[in-house]
Amino acid sequence: MKEKLQQITQKALAQISEVESLDRLNEIRVAFLGKKGELTEVMKGMRDVPAEERPSVGQWVNEARSSIEAALEKVKENMTAKLREAKLLSEVIDVTLPAKKNNVGHRHPNTIALEEVERIFVGMGYEVVEGPEVEYDYYNFEALNIPANHPAKDEQDTFYIGNDILLRTQTSPVQVRTMEKGKLPIRMIAPGRVYRPAELHAKHSPSFHQIEGLVIDKNITFADLKGTLAQFAVELFGPDTKVKFRPHHFPFTEPSAEVDVTCFKCGGKGCRMCKGSGWIEILGCGMVHPRVLEMSGINPDEYTGFAFGVGLERIALLKYEIDDMRLLYENDTRFLKQF
Ligand code: DAH
């Protein structure tokens, strides 16, 4: 009996010493100490042991039981400690690691320039309005005094969508739409996208942005136009900026002018930026043509006004000294990050 118990104990201890998982350890517990375990079976045989031997046999059984239990407990403790340690190691947080960088978006140079222009004109009491990019021929040309077959129409190559529907070539149609509403006086700017068939190139794009300006009231003169644009140039390019009005022609204004500003890079001495001339062209403008007022239902004998059109990309390229327009459309974040 004693021998048998010793055998069982040896067997159990040997198995326990080779255990590699808690599951296996539990299997061993069941195999020896469980209801049908080997040791339990032996204890069931106690009935057949003569009464006088029972105390010592009982003691052996207890000894076997506790040595197996002790071994089980010890291995279990070791194992749990090891598992805990491994878990802690795998979940370690290295507080010296550099933080993950959140990539934050940047405002596009066009947006920055537009917000700047809007800020200046809103400060002078202008309203910001918008018009459709898909436009009627009537608003884009006719009502701006560019009748069908007029040579001025050839100057602006056009994407036609239908017979009299097109992608607007300029933001000037928003002038007409605003005047037609009949609410006077008018003081507005209209920023937006315009389209002209052209190859994408360092200086041209088939789609770009303009900002239209329009003021209609009683007694508006060319002097108001000059004063307004002079102030605009100073606020946009700096306090020493001068403006120059060169006579020009636009069908929708009379008289018309192109406006140059003194080069903000060299102050007018002449440099690469202004191609040596000291001046940089920034916009077209003029007094709204009486026919344009009439067509939109405004009496030219009572009201006069001025209008202007600025290229937004042109402002952005100049202000941020970007030499290739394509950079504005590629949206490479390495480029955009710089503004
Ligand atoms: N629409 C003209 C263009 O695209 C720009 C322009 C010139 C607008 C003179 C005006 C203006 O309102 O008065 O070239």
Coordinates of C-alpha atoms and ligand atoms in Angstrom, one line a residue:
M1 CA 0.0 0.0 0.0
K2 CA 2.7 2.4 1.1
E3 CA 4.7 1.5 -2.0
K4 CA 1.7 2.1 -4.3
L5 CA 1.1 5.5 -2.7
Q6 CA 4.8 6.4 -3.2
Q7 CA 4.6 5.4 -6.8
I8 CA 1.6 7.6 -7.4
T9 CA 3.2 10.5 -5.6
Q10 CA 6.4 10.1 -7.7
K11 CA 4.4 9.8 -10.9
A12 CA 2.4 12.9 -10.0
L13 CA 5.5 15.0 -9.0
A14 CA 7.3 13.9 -12.2
Q15 CA 4.4 15.1 -14.4
I16 CA 4.0 18.3 -12.4
S17 CA 7.7 19.1 -12.9
E18 CA 7.3 18.9 -16.7
V19 CA 4.2 21.0 -16.9
E20 CA 4.1 23.9 -19.3
S21 CA 0.7 25.4 -19.0
L22 CA -1.9 26.0 -16.3
D23 CA -4.4 23.9 -18.3
R24 CA -2.1 20.9 -18.2
L25 CA -1.6 21.5 -14.4
N26 CA -5.3 21.3 -13.9
E27 CA -5.5 18.1 -15.9
I28 CA -2.9 16.6 -13.6
R29 CA -4.8 17.7 -10.5
V30 CA -7.9 16.0 -11.8
A31 CA -6.0 12.9 -12.9
F32 CA -4.7 12.4 -9.3
L33 CA -6.9 14.2 -6.9
G34 CA -10.1 14.4 -8.8
K35 CA -13.2 12.3 -8.0
K36 CA -11.9 9.5 -10.2
G37 CA -8.3 10.4 -9.7
E38 CA -5.6 7.8 -8.9
L39 CA -5.2 8.8 -5.3
T40 CA -9.0 9.0 -4.7
E41 CA -9.2 5.5 -6.1
V42 CA -6.7 4.3 -3.5
M43 CA -8.6 6.0 -0.7
K44 CA -11.8 4.2 -1.8
G45 CA -9.8 0.9 -1.2
M46 CA -9.5 1.9 2.5
R47 CA -12.6 -0.1 3.2
D48 CA -10.6 -3.3 2.6
V49 CA -7.7 -2.3 4.9
P50 CA -7.7 -4.0 8.3
A51 CA -8.9 -1.6 11.1
E52 CA -5.5 -1.6 13.0
E53 CA -3.6 -0.5 9.8
R54 CA -6.1 2.2 8.9
P55 CA -4.5 5.1 10.9
S56 CA -1.1 4.6 9.3
V57 CA -2.5 4.1 5.8
G58 CA -4.6 7.2 6.3
Q59 CA -1.5 9.1 7.2
W60 CA 0.3 8.0 4.1
V61 CA -2.6 8.9 1.9
N62 CA -2.7 12.4 3.5
E63 CA 1.0 12.8 3.1
A64 CA 0.8 11.8 -0.6
R65 CA -2.1 14.1 -1.0
S66 CA -0.4 17.1 0.6
S67 CA 2.9 16.6 -1.2
I68 CA 1.1 16.5 -4.6
E69 CA -1.0 19.5 -3.6
A70 CA 2.0 21.4 -2.5
A71 CA 3.8 20.7 -5.7
L72 CA 0.8 21.7 -7.7
E73 CA 0.5 24.9 -5.8
K74 CA 4.1 25.8 -6.1
V75 CA 4.2 25.3 -9.9
K76 CA 1.0 27.2 -10.2
E77 CA 2.4 30.2 -8.3
N78 CA 5.6 30.2 -10.4
M79 CA 3.6 30.0 -13.6
T80 CA 1.2 32.8 -12.7
A81 CA 4.2 35.0 -11.7
K82 CA 5.9 34.3 -15.0
L83 CA 2.7 35.0 -17.0
R84 CA 2.2 38.3 -15.1
E85 CA 5.8 39.3 -15.8
A86 CA 5.4 38.5 -19.5
K87 CA 2.2 40.5 -19.7
L88 CA 3.8 43.5 -18.0
L89 CA 6.7 43.3 -20.3
S90 CA 4.6 43.1 -23.5
E91 CA 2.4 46.0 -22.3
V92 CA 5.2 48.3 -21.4
I93 CA 4.8 52.0 -22.2
D94 CA 8.0 53.8 -23.2
V95 CA 7.4 57.3 -22.0
T96 CA 10.5 58.5 -23.8
L97 CA 9.1 57.7 -27.2
P98 CA 8.5 60.8 -29.3
A99 CA 4.8 61.6 -29.6
K100 CA 2.9 60.7 -32.7
K101 CA 2.5 63.8 -34.9
N102 CA -1.0 64.8 -35.8
N103 CA -1.0 66.1 -39.3
V104 CA -3.0 69.3 -39.3
G105 CA -4.4 70.7 -42.5
H106 CA -3.3 74.1 -43.8
R107 CA -5.2 76.9 -45.5
H108 CA -4.5 77.0 -49.2
P109 CA -2.7 80.2 -50.4
N110 CA -5.7 81.0 -52.5
T111 CA -7.9 80.8 -49.4
I112 CA -5.5 83.0 -47.4
A113 CA -5.4 85.6 -50.2
L114 CA -9.2 85.5 -50.6
E115 CA -9.8 86.0 -46.9
E116 CA -7.3 89.0 -47.0
V117 CA -9.1 90.6 -50.0
E118 CA -12.5 90.0 -48.4
R119 CA -11.3 91.4 -45.1
I120 CA -10.2 94.6 -46.9
F121 CA -13.5 95.1 -48.8
V122 CA -15.8 94.1 -46.0
G123 CA -14.0 96.7 -43.9
M124 CA -15.0 99.3 -46.5
G125 CA -18.7 98.2 -46.3
Y126 CA -18.9 95.7 -49.2
E127 CA -21.0 92.7 -49.2
V128 CA -19.7 89.3 -50.4
V129 CA -22.0 87.6 -52.9
E130 CA -21.7 84.6 -55.1
G131 CA -23.0 83.5 -58.5
P132 CA -23.3 80.3 -60.5
E133 CA -20.3 78.7 -62.3
V134 CA -22.5 77.3 -64.9
E135 CA -23.9 80.4 -66.5
Y136 CA -26.1 81.7 -69.3
D137 CA -24.4 83.2 -72.4
Y138 CA -26.6 86.2 -71.6
Y139 CA -25.1 87.0 -68.2
N140 CA -21.5 86.1 -69.2
F141 CA -21.5 88.1 -72.5
E142 CA -24.7 89.8 -73.7
A143 CA -25.6 91.7 -70.6
L144 CA -22.0 92.8 -70.3
N145 CA -22.1 94.5 -73.6
I146 CA -20.4 91.7 -75.5
P147 CA -23.0 90.8 -78.1
A148 CA -22.9 87.6 -80.3
N149 CA -20.3 87.9 -83.1
H150 CA -18.6 90.7 -81.2
P151 CA -14.8 90.3 -81.5
A152 CA -14.5 90.7 -77.7
K153 CA -16.1 87.2 -77.5
D154 CA -13.1 85.7 -79.2
E155 CA -10.8 87.2 -76.6
Q156 CA -12.2 84.8 -74.0
D157 CA -12.2 81.2 -75.3
T158 CA -15.2 79.5 -73.7
F159 CA -16.3 76.1 -72.5
Y160 CA -19.8 75.7 -73.9
I161 CA -22.2 73.3 -72.3
G162 CA -25.1 74.0 -74.6
N163 CA -26.1 76.6 -77.1
D164 CA -26.5 79.4 -74.6
I165 CA -25.1 77.7 -71.4
L166 CA -21.4 77.8 -70.6
L167 CA -18.9 77.7 -67.8
R168 CA -18.4 81.4 -66.9
T169 CA -15.2 82.9 -68.2
Q170 CA -15.3 85.7 -65.7
T171 CA -17.0 86.7 -62.4
S172 CA -18.5 89.8 -64.1
P173 CA -21.9 88.1 -64.7
V174 CA -22.4 88.3 -60.9
Q175 CA -22.5 92.1 -61.5
V176 CA -25.5 91.7 -63.8
R177 CA -27.3 89.3 -61.4
T178 CA -26.8 91.7 -58.5
M179 CA -28.0 94.8 -60.5
E180 CA -31.0 92.9 -61.8
K181 CA -32.2 92.4 -58.2
G182 CA -32.8 96.2 -58.2
K183 CA -31.6 96.9 -54.7
L184 CA -29.6 100.1 -54.7
P185 CA -27.1 101.3 -53.8
I186 CA -24.7 98.3 -54.4
R187 CA -21.4 97.7 -52.9
M188 CA -20.3 94.1 -53.4
I189 CA -17.5 91.8 -54.2
A190 CA -18.1 88.4 -55.9
P191 CA -15.3 85.8 -55.6
G192 CA -15.4 82.6 -57.5
R193 CA -14.1 80.1 -59.9
V194 CA -14.0 80.8 -63.7
Y195 CA -13.1 78.6 -66.7
R196 CA -11.2 79.2 -70.0
P197 CA -9.9 76.5 -72.3
A198 CA -6.1 76.7 -71.8
E199 CA -3.4 74.2 -71.2
L200 CA -2.2 74.0 -67.6
H201 CA 1.0 75.9 -67.5
A202 CA 3.2 77.9 -65.1
K203 CA 1.1 81.0 -65.8
H204 CA -2.2 79.7 -67.0
S205 CA -4.8 77.2 -65.9
P206 CA -8.2 76.2 -67.5
S207 CA -9.8 77.0 -64.1
F208 CA -8.9 79.8 -61.8
H209 CA -10.5 82.4 -59.5
Q210 CA -11.5 86.0 -59.8
I211 CA -12.9 88.5 -57.5
E212 CA -15.3 90.9 -59.0
G213 CA -16.1 94.2 -57.5
L214 CA -19.1 96.5 -58.1
V215 CA -20.3 99.8 -56.7
I216 CA -23.4 101.5 -57.9
D217 CA -24.8 104.7 -56.4
K218 CA -25.6 108.3 -57.2
N219 CA -22.6 110.4 -58.0
I220 CA -20.0 107.7 -58.1
T221 CA -17.0 108.9 -60.1
F222 CA -13.7 107.6 -61.4
A223 CA -12.1 109.4 -58.3
D224 CA -14.0 107.0 -56.1
L225 CA -12.7 104.1 -58.1
K226 CA -9.1 105.4 -57.8
G227 CA -9.4 106.0 -54.1
T228 CA -10.9 102.6 -53.4
L229 CA -8.3 100.7 -55.4
A230 CA -5.4 102.8 -54.0
Q231 CA -6.6 101.9 -50.5
F232 CA -7.0 98.2 -51.5
A233 CA -3.4 98.1 -52.8
V234 CA -2.0 99.7 -49.6
E235 CA -3.8 97.3 -47.4
L236 CA -2.8 94.3 -49.5
F237 CA 0.8 95.1 -50.3
G238 CA 1.9 97.6 -47.7
P239 CA 1.7 101.3 -46.8
D240 CA 4.2 102.5 -49.5
T241 CA 2.4 100.9 -52.4
K242 CA 1.4 103.3 -55.2
V243 CA -1.1 102.6 -57.9
K244 CA -1.0 103.5 -61.6
F245 CA -4.0 103.5 -63.9
R246 CA -3.3 102.7 -67.5
P247 CA -6.0 103.3 -70.1
H248 CA -7.4 100.0 -71.4
H249 CA -10.6 98.6 -73.0
F250 CA -13.3 96.4 -71.5
P251 CA -16.7 96.2 -73.2
F252 CA -18.5 96.5 -70.0
T253 CA -16.8 99.6 -68.7
E254 CA -16.1 103.1 -70.1
P255 CA -13.6 104.4 -69.4
S256 CA -11.6 101.3 -68.6
A257 CA -8.2 100.9 -67.1
E258 CA -5.6 98.4 -66.0
V259 CA -4.1 99.0 -62.6
D260 CA -0.5 98.5 -61.7
V261 CA 1.0 98.6 -58.2
T262 CA 4.6 99.5 -57.3
C263 CA 6.6 96.3 -57.0
F264 CA 6.4 95.4 -53.3
K265 CA 9.7 93.4 -53.7
C266 CA 12.0 96.3 -54.9
G267 CA 9.7 99.2 -54.0
G268 CA 9.7 100.3 -57.7
K269 CA 13.4 100.3 -58.5
G270 CA 13.1 97.3 -60.8
C271 CA 13.8 93.6 -60.0
R272 CA 13.1 90.1 -61.2
M273 CA 9.6 90.1 -59.7
C274 CA 8.5 93.1 -61.7
K275 CA 10.7 92.2 -64.7
G276 CA 12.7 95.4 -64.2
S277 CA 9.8 97.8 -64.7
G278 CA 9.1 98.6 -61.0
W279 CA 5.3 98.0 -61.6
I280 CA 3.1 94.9 -61.4
E281 CA -0.3 94.6 -63.1
I282 CA -2.9 93.4 -60.7
L283 CA -6.4 94.1 -62.1
G284 CA -8.8 95.5 -64.6
C285 CA -11.5 98.1 -63.8
G286 CA -13.6 101.0 -65.1
M287 CA -16.8 102.9 -64.9
V288 CA -19.8 100.6 -65.5
H289 CA -20.9 101.2 -69.1
P290 CA -24.3 103.0 -69.4
R291 CA -25.6 100.2 -71.7
V292 CA -24.7 97.6 -69.0
L293 CA -26.6 99.6 -66.4
E294 CA -29.6 100.0 -68.7
M295 CA -29.8 96.3 -69.6
S296 CA -29.9 95.5 -65.9
G297 CA -32.7 98.0 -65.4
I298 CA -30.7 100.8 -63.8
N299 CA -31.2 104.3 -65.1
P300 CA -27.7 105.6 -66.1
D301 CA -28.8 109.2 -65.8
E302 CA -29.5 108.7 -62.2
Y303 CA -26.9 106.1 -61.2
T304 CA -23.3 105.6 -62.0
G305 CA -20.8 103.0 -60.7
F306 CA -17.5 101.4 -61.0
A307 CA -16.4 97.8 -61.4
F308 CA -13.2 95.8 -61.1
G309 CA -11.9 92.3 -61.6
V310 CA -8.9 90.8 -59.8
G311 CA -7.3 87.4 -60.4
L312 CA -7.1 85.6 -57.1
E313 CA -4.2 83.3 -58.1
R314 CA -2.3 86.3 -59.4
I315 CA -2.5 87.9 -55.9
A316 CA -1.5 84.6 -54.2
L317 CA 1.4 84.0 -56.5
L318 CA 2.7 87.6 -56.0
K319 CA 2.1 87.8 -52.3
Y320 CA 3.8 84.5 -51.5
E321 CA 6.3 84.7 -54.3
I322 CA 5.2 81.4 -55.9
D323 CA 6.6 81.1 -59.4
D324 CA 4.5 78.3 -60.8
M325 CA 0.7 78.3 -60.8
R326 CA 0.5 74.5 -61.0
L327 CA 1.7 74.4 -57.4
L328 CA -1.6 75.9 -56.4
Y329 CA -3.6 73.0 -57.9
E330 CA -1.5 70.0 -56.9
N331 CA -2.2 70.3 -53.2
D332 CA 1.1 68.7 -52.2
T333 CA 1.0 69.1 -48.5
R334 CA 4.8 69.8 -48.4
F335 CA 4.0 72.9 -50.4
L336 CA 0.8 73.9 -48.6
K337 CA 2.6 73.6 -45.2
Q338 CA 4.7 76.6 -45.9
F339 CA 1.8 79.1 -45.7
Ligands
DAH1 N1 -13.8 90.3 -66.4 C1 -12.5 90.8 -66.7 C2 -11.6 89.7 -67.2 O1 -11.9 88.6 -66.9 C3 -11.9 91.5 -65.6 C4 -12.5 92.8 -65.3 C5 -12.1 94.0 -65.9 C6 -13.7 92.9 -64.5 C7 -12.7 95.2 -65.7 C8 -14.3 94.1 -64.3 C9 -13.8 95.3 -64.9 O2 -15.4 94.3 -63.6 O3 -14.4 96.5 -64.7 O4 -10.6 89.9 -67.8

